[in-house]
JSON list of C-alpha atoms in Angstrom, two decimals:
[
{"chain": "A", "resi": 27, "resn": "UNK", "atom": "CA", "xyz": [87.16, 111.85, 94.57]},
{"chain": "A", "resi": 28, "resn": "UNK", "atom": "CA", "xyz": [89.80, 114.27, 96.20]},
{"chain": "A", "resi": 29, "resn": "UNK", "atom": "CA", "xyz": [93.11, 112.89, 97.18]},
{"chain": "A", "resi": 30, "resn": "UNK", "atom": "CA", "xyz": [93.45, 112.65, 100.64]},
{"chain": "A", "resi": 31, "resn": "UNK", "atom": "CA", "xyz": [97.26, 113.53, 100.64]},
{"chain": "A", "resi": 32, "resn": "UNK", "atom": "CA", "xyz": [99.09, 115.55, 97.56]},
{"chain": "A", "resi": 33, "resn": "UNK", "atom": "CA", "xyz": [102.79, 116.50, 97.59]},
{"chain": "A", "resi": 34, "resn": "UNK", "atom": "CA", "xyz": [104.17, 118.37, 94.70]},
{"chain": "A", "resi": 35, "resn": "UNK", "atom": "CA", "xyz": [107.68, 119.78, 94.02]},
{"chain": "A", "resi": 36, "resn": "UNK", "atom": "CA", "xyz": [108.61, 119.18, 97.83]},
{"chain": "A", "resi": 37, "resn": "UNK", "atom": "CA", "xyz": [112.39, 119.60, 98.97]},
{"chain": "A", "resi": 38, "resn": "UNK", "atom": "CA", "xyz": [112.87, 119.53, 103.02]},
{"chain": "A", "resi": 39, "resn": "UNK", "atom": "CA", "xyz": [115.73, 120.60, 104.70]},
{"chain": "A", "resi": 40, "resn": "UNK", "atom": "CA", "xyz": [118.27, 119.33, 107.96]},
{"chain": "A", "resi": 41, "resn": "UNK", "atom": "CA", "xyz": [120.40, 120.81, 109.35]},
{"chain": "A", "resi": 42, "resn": "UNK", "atom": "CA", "xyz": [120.08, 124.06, 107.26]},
{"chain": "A", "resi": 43, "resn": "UNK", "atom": "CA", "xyz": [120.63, 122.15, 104.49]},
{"chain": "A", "resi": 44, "resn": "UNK", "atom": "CA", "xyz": [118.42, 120.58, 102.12]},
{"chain": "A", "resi": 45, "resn": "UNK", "atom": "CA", "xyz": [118.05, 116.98, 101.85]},
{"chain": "A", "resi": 46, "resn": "UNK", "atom": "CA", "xyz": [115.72, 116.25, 98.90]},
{"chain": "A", "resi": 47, "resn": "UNK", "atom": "CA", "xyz": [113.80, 118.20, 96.37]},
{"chain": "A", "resi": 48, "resn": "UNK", "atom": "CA", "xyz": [111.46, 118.13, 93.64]},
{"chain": "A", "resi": 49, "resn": "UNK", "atom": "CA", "xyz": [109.57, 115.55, 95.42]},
{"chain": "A", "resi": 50, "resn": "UNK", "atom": "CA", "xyz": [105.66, 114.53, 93.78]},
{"chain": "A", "resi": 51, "resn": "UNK", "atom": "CA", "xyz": [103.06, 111.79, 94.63]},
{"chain": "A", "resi": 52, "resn": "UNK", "atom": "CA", "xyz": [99.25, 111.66, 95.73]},
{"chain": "A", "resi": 53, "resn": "UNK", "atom": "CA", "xyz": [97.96, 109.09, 97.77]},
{"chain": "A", "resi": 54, "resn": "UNK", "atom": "CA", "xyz": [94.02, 108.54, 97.67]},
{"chain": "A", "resi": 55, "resn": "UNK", "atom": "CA", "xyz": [91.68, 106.35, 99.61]},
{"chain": "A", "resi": 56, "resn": "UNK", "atom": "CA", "xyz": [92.98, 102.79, 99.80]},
{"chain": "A", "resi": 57, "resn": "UNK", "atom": "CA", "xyz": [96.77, 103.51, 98.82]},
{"chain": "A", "resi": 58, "resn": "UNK", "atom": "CA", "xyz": [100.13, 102.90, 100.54]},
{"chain": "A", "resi": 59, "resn": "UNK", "atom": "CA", "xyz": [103.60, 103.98, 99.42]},
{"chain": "A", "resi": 60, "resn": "UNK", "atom": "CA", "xyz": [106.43, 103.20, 101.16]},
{"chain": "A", "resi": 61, "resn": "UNK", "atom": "CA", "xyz": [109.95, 105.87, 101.22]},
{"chain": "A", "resi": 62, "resn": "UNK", "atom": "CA", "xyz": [112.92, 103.68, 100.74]},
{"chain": "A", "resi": 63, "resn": "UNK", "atom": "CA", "xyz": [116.69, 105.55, 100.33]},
{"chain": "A", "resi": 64, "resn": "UNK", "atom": "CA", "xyz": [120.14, 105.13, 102.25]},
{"chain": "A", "resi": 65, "resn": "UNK", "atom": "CA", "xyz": [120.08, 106.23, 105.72]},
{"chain": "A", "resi": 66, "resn": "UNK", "atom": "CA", "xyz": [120.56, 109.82, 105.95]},
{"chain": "A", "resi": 67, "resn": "UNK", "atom": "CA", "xyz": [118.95, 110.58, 102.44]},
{"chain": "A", "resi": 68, "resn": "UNK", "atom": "CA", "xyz": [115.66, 112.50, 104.22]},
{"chain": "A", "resi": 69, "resn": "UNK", "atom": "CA", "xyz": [112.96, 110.00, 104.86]},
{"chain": "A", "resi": 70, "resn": "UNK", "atom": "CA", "xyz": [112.31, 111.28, 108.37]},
{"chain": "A", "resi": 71, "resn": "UNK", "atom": "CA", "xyz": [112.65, 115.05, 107.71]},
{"chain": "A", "resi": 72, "resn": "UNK", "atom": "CA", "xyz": [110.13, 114.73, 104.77]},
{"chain": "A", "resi": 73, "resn": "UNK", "atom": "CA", "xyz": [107.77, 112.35, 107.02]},
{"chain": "A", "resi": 74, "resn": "UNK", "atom": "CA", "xyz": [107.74, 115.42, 109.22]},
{"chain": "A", "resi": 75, "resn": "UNK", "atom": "CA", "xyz": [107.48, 117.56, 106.86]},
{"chain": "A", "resi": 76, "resn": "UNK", "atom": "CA", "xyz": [104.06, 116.27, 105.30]},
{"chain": "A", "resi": 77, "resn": "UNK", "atom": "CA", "xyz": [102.92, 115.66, 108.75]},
{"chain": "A", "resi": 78, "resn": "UNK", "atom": "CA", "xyz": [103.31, 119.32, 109.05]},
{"chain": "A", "resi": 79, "resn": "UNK", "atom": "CA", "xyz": [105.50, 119.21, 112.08]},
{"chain": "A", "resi": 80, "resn": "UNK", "atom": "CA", "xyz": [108.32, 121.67, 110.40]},
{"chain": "A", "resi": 81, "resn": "UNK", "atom": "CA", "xyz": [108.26, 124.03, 107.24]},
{"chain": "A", "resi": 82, "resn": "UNK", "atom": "CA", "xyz": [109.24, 122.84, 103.82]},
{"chain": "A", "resi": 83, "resn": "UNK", "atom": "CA", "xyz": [111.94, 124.36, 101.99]},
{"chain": "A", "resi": 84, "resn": "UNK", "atom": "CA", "xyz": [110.07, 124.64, 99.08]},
{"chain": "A", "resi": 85, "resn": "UNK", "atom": "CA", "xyz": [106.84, 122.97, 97.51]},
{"chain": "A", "resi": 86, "resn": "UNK", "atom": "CA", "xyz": [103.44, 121.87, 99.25]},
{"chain": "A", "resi": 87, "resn": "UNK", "atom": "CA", "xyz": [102.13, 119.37, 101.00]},
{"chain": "A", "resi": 88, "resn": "UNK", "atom": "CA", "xyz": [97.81, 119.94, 100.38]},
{"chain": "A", "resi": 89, "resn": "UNK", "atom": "CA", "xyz": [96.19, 118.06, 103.09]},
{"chain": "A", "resi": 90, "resn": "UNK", "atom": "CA", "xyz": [93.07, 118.17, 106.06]},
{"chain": "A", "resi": 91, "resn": "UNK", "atom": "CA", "xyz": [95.36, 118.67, 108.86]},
{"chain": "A", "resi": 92, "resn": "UNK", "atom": "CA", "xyz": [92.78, 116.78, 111.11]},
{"chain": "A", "resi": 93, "resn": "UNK", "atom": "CA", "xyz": [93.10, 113.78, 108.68]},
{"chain": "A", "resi": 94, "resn": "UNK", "atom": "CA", "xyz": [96.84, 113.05, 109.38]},
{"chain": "A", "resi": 95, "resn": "UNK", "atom": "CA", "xyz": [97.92, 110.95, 112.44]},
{"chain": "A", "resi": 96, "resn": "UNK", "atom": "CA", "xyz": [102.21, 110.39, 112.91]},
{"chain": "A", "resi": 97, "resn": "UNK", "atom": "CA", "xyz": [104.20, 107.96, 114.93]},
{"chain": "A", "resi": 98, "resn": "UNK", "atom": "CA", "xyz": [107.72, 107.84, 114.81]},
{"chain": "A", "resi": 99, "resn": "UNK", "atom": "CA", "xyz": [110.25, 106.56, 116.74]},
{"chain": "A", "resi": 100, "resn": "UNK", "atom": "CA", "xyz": [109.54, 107.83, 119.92]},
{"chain": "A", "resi": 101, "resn": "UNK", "atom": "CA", "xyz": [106.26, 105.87, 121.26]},
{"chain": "A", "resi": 102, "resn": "UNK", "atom": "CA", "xyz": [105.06, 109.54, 123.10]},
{"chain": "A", "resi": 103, "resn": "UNK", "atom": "CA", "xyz": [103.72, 107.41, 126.06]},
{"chain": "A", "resi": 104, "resn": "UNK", "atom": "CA", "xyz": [102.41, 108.44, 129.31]},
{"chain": "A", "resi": 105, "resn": "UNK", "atom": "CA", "xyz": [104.92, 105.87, 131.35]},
{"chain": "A", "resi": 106, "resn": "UNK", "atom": "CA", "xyz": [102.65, 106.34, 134.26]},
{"chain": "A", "resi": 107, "resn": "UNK", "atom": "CA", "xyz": [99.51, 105.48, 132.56]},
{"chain": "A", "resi": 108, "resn": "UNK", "atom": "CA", "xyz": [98.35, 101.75, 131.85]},
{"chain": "A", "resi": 109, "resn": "UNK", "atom": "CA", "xyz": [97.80, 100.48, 128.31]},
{"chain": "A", "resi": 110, "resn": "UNK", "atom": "CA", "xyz": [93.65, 101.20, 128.35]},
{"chain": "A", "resi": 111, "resn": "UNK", "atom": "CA", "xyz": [94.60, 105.09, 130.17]},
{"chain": "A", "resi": 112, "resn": "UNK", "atom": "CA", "xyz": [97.04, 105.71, 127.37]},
{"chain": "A", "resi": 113, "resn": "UNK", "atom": "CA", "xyz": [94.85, 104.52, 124.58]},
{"chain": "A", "resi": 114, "resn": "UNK", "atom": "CA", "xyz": [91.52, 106.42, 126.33]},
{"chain": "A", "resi": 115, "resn": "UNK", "atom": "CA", "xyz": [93.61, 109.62, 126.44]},
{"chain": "A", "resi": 116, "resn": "UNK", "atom": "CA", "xyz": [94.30, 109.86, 122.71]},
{"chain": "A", "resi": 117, "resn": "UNK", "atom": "CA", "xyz": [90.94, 108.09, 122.05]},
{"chain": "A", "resi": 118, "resn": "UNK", "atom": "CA", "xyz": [89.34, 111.49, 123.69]},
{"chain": "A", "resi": 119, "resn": "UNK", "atom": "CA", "xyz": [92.34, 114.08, 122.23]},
{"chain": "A", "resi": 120, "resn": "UNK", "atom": "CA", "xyz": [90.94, 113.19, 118.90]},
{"chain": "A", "resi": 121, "resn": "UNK", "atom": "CA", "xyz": [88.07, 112.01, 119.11]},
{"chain": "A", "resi": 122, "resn": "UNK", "atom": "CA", "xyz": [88.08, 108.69, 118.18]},
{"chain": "A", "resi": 123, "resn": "UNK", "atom": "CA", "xyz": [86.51, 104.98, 117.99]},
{"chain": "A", "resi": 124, "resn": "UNK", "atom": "CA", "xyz": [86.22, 102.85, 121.10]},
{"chain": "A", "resi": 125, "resn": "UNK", "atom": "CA", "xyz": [89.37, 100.83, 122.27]},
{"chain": "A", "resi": 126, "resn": "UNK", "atom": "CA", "xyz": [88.82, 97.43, 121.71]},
{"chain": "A", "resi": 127, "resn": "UNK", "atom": "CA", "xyz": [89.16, 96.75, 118.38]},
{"chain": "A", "resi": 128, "resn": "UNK", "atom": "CA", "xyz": [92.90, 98.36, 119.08]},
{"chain": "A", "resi": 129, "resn": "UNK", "atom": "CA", "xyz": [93.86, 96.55, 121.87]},
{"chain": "A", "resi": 130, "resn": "UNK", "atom": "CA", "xyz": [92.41, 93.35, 120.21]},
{"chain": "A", "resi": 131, "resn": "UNK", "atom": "CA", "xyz": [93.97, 94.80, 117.01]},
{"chain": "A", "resi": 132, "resn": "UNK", "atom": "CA", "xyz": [97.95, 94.98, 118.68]},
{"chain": "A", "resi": 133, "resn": "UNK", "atom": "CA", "xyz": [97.18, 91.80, 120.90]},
{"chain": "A", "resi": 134, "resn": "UNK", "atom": "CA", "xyz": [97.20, 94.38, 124.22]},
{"chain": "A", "resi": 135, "resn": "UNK", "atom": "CA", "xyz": [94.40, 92.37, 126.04]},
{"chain": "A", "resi": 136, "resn": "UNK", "atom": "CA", "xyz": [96.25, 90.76, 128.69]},
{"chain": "A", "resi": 137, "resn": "UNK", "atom": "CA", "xyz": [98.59, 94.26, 129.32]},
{"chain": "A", "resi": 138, "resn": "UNK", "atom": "CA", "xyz": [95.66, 96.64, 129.49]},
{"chain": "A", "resi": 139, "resn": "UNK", "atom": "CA", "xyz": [96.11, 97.25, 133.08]},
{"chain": "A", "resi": 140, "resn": "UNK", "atom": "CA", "xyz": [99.93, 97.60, 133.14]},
{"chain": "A", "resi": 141, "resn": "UNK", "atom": "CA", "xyz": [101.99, 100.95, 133.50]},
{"chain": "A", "resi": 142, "resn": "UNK", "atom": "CA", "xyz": [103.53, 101.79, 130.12]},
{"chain": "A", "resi": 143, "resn": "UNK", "atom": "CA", "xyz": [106.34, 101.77, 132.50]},
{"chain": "A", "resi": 144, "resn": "UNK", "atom": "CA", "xyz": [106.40, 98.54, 132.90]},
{"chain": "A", "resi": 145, "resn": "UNK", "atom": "CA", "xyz": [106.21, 97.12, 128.82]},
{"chain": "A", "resi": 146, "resn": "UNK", "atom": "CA", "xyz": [109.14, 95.50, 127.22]},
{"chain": "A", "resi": 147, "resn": "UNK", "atom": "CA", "xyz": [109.95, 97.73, 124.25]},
{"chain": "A", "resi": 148, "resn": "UNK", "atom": "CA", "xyz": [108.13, 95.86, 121.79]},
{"chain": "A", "resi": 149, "resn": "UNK", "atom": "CA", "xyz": [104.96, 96.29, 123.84]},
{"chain": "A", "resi": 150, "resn": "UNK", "atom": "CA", "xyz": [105.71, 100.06, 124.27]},
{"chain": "A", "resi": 151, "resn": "UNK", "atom": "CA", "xyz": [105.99, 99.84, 120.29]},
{"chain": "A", "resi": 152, "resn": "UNK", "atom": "CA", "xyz": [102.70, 97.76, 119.86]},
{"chain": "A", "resi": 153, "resn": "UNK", "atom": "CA", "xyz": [100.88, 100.16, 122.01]},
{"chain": "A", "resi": 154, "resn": "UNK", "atom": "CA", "xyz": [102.24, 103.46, 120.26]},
{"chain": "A", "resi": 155, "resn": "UNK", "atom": "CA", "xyz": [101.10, 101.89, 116.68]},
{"chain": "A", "resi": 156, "resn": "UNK", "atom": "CA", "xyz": [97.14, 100.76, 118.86]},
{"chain": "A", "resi": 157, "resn": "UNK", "atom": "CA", "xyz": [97.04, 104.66, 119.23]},
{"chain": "A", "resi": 158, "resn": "UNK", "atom": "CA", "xyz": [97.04, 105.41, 115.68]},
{"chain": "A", "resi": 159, "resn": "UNK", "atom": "CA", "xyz": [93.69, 103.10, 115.36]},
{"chain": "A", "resi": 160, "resn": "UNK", "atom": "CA", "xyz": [92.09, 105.50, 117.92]},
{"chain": "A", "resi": 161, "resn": "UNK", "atom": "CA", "xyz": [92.72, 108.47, 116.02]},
{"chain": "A", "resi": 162, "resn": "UNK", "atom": "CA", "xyz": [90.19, 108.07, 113.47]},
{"chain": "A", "resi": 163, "resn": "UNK", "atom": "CA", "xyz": [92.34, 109.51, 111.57]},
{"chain": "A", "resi": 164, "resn": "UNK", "atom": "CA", "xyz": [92.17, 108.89, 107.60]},
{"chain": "A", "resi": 165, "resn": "UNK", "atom": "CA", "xyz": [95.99, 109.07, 106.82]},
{"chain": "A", "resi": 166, "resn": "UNK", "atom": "CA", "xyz": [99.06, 107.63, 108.78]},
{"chain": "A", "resi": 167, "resn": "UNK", "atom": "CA", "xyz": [102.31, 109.31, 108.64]},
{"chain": "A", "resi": 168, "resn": "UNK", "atom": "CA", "xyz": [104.56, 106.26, 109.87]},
{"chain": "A", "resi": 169, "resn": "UNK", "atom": "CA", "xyz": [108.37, 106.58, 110.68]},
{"chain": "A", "resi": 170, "resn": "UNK", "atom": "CA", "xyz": [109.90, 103.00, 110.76]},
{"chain": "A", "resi": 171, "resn": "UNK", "atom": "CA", "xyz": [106.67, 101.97, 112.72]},
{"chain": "A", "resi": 172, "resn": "UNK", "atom": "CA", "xyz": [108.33, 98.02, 112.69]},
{"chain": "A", "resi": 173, "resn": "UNK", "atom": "CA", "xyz": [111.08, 98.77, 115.09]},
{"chain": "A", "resi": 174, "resn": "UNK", "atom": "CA", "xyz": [111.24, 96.85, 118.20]},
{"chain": "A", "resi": 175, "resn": "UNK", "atom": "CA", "xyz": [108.55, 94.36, 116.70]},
{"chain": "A", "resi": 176, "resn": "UNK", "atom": "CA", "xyz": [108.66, 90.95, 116.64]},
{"chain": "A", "resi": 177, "resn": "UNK", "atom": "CA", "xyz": [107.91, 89.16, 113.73]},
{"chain": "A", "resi": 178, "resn": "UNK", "atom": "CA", "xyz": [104.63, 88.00, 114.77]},
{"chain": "A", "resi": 179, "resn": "UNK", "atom": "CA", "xyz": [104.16, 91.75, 115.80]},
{"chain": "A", "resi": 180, "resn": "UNK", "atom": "CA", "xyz": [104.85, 92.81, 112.48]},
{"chain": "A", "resi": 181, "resn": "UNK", "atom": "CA", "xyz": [102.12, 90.56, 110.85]},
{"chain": "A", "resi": 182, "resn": "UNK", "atom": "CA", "xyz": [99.72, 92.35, 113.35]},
{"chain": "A", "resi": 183, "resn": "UNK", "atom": "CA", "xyz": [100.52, 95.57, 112.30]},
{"chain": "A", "resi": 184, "resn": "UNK", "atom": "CA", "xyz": [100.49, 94.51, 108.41]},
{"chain": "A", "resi": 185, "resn": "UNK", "atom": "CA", "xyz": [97.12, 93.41, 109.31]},
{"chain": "A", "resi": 186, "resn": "UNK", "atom": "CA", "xyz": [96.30, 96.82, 110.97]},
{"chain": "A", "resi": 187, "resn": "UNK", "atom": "CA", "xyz": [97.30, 98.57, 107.95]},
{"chain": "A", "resi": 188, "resn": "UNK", "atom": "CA", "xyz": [94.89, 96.53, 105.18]},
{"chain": "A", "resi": 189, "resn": "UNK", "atom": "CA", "xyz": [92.09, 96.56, 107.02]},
{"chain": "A", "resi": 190, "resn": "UNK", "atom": "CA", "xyz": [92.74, 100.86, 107.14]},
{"chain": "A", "resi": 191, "resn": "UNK", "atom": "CA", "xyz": [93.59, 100.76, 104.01]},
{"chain": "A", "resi": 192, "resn": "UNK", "atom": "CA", "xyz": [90.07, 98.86, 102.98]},
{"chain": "A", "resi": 193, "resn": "UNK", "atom": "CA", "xyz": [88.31, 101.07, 105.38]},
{"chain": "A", "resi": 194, "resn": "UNK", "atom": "CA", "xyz": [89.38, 104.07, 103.07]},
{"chain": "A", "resi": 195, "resn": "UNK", "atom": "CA", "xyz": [92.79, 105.28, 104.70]},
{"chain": "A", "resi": 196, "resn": "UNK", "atom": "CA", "xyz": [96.07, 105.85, 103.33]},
{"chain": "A", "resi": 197, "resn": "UNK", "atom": "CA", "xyz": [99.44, 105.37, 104.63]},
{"chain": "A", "resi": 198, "resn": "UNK", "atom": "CA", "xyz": [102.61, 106.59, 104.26]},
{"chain": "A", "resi": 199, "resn": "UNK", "atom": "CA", "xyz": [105.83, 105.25, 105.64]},
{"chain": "A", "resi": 200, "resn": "UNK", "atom": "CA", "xyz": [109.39, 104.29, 105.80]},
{"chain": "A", "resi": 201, "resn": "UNK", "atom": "CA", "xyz": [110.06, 101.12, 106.73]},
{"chain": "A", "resi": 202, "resn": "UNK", "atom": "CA", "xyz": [112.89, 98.93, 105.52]},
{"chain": "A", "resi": 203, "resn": "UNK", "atom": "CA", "xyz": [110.54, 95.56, 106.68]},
{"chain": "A", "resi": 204, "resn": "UNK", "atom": "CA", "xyz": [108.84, 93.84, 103.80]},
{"chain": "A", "resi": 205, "resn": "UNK", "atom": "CA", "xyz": [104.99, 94.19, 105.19]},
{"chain": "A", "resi": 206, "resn": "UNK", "atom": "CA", "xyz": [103.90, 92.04, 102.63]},
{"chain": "A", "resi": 207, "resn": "UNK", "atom": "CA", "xyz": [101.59, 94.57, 101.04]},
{"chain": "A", "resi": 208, "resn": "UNK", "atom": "CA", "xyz": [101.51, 94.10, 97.45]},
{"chain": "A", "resi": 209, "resn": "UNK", "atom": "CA", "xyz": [98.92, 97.21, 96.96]},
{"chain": "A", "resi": 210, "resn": "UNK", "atom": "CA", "xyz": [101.98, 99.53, 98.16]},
{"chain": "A", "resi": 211, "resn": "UNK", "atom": "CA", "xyz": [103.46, 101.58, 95.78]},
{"chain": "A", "resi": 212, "resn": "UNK", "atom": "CA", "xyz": [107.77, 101.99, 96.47]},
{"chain": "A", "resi": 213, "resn": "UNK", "atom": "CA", "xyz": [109.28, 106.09, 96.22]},
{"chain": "A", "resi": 214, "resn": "UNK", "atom": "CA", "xyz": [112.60, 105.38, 96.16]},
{"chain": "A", "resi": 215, "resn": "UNK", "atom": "CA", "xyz": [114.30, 108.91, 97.40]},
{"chain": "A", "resi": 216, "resn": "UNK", "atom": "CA", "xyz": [117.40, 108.82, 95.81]},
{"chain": "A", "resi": 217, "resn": "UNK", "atom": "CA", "xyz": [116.71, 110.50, 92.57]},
{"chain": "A", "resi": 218, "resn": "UNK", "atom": "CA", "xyz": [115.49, 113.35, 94.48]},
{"chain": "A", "resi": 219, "resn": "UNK", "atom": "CA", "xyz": [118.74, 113.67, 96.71]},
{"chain": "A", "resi": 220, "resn": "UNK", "atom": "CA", "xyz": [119.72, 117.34, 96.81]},
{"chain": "A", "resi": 221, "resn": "UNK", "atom": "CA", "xyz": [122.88, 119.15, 96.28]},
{"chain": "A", "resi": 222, "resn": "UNK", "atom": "CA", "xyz": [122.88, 120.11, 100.34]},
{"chain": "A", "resi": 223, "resn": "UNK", "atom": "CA", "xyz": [122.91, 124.39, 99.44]},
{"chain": "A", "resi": 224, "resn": "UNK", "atom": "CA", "xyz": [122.06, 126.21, 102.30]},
{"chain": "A", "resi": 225, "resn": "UNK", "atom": "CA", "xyz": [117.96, 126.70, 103.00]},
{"chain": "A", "resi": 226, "resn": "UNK", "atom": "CA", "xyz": [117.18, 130.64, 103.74]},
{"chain": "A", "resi": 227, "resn": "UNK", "atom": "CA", "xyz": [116.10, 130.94, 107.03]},
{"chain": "A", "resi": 228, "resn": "UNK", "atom": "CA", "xyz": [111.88, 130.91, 107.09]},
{"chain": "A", "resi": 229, "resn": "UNK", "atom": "CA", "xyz": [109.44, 131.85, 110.08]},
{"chain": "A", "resi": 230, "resn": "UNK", "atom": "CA", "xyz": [109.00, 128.03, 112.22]},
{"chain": "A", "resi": 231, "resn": "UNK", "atom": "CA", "xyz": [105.64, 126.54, 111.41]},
{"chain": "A", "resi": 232, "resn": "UNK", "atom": "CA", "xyz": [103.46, 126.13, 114.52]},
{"chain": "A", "resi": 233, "resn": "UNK", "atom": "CA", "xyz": [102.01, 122.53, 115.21]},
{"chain": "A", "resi": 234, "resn": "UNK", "atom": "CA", "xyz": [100.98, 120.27, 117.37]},
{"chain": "A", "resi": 235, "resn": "UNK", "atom": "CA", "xyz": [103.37, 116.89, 117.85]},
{"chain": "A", "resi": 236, "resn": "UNK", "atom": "CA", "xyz": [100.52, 114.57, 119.09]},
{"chain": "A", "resi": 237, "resn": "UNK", "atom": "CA", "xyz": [103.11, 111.50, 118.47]},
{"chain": "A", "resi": 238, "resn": "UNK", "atom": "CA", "xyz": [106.47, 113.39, 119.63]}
]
């Protein structure tokens, strides 16, 4: 079976600079791996990167574009939408599963009529991650997806992830929170930390930033 995500020789850049280089791994149907590094080292430039929402510097990234769904920090709501508009929006953008099982899945049920306007940061958080589960979308690109979470949160969103995971997904994410997932394989980035030379300019990639 084809991976569903390879990356080989990678190096991304910030700033004009690069960050890290010479970056490999695959990740097939049931696998995690987690980024770990200092902050600064890259982990959100190369989760971009992958999720194809800026050029590489150098390498490739060989994926289905439609099979990659990103969150990052920003939760991308529609503030004047309530939790089931939000979640029926992206459900229809991509052409996903029904709602439920994500609201059940984040613990929504008893906010699906309120404004995002109106949820306390963790909820805002809870209710960015429900949107990846309406994707249908075979490989999350996650960017410190715990923030804001409580710890019972957390274990939600662990949960979330195995049962993807089982289902045939991948993920891929930096997180610093231990999601108890002992199937996840660890990259730490700082081997691959660059020298920081200048990048040559190249032609911006076009994309679209469904989770900007």
């Amino acid at each position: 079976m084809a991976p569903l995500l390879q990356v080989q020789g990678l190096a991304v850049s910030r700033g004009g600079r690069r960050a890290v280089e010479g970056v490999d791994f695959t990740l097939s149907s049931g696998q995690a791996l987690i980024l770990r590094g200092p902050n600064g080292i890259g982990k959100t430039t190369l989760l971009r990167t992958v999720a194809g929402l800026q050029p590489a510097a150098a390498g490739r990234v060989e994926a289905d574009p439609d099979a990659i769904a990103y969150a990052a920090h920003a939760d991308g709501l529609k503030a004047a939408l309530t939790v089931t508009e939000n979640l029926e929006f992206w459900r229809l953008v991509f052409g996903g599963p029904p709602i439920a099982a994500a609201i059940e899945a984040m613990d929504l049920g008893a906010l699906v009529e309120r404004p995002a306007a109106m949820l306390s940061a963790g909820q805002k958080r809870r209710l960015g991650l429900a949107r990846l589960l309406v994707t249908g979308r075979k490989v999350w690109v996650l960017d410190e997806p715990t923030v804001s979470l409580d710890a019972g949160s957390v274990a939600l969103f662990a949960d979330a992830v195995r049962r993807h995971l089982a289902g045939g997904g991948a993920a891929l994410m930096a997180t610093h929170i231990d999601l108890g997932l002992p199937e996840a394989q660890v990259l730490d980035l700082g081997p691959f930390r660059a020298a920081g030379e200048p990048v040559r300019s190249r032609a911006p990639a076009s994309f679209d930033e469904a989770f900007g």
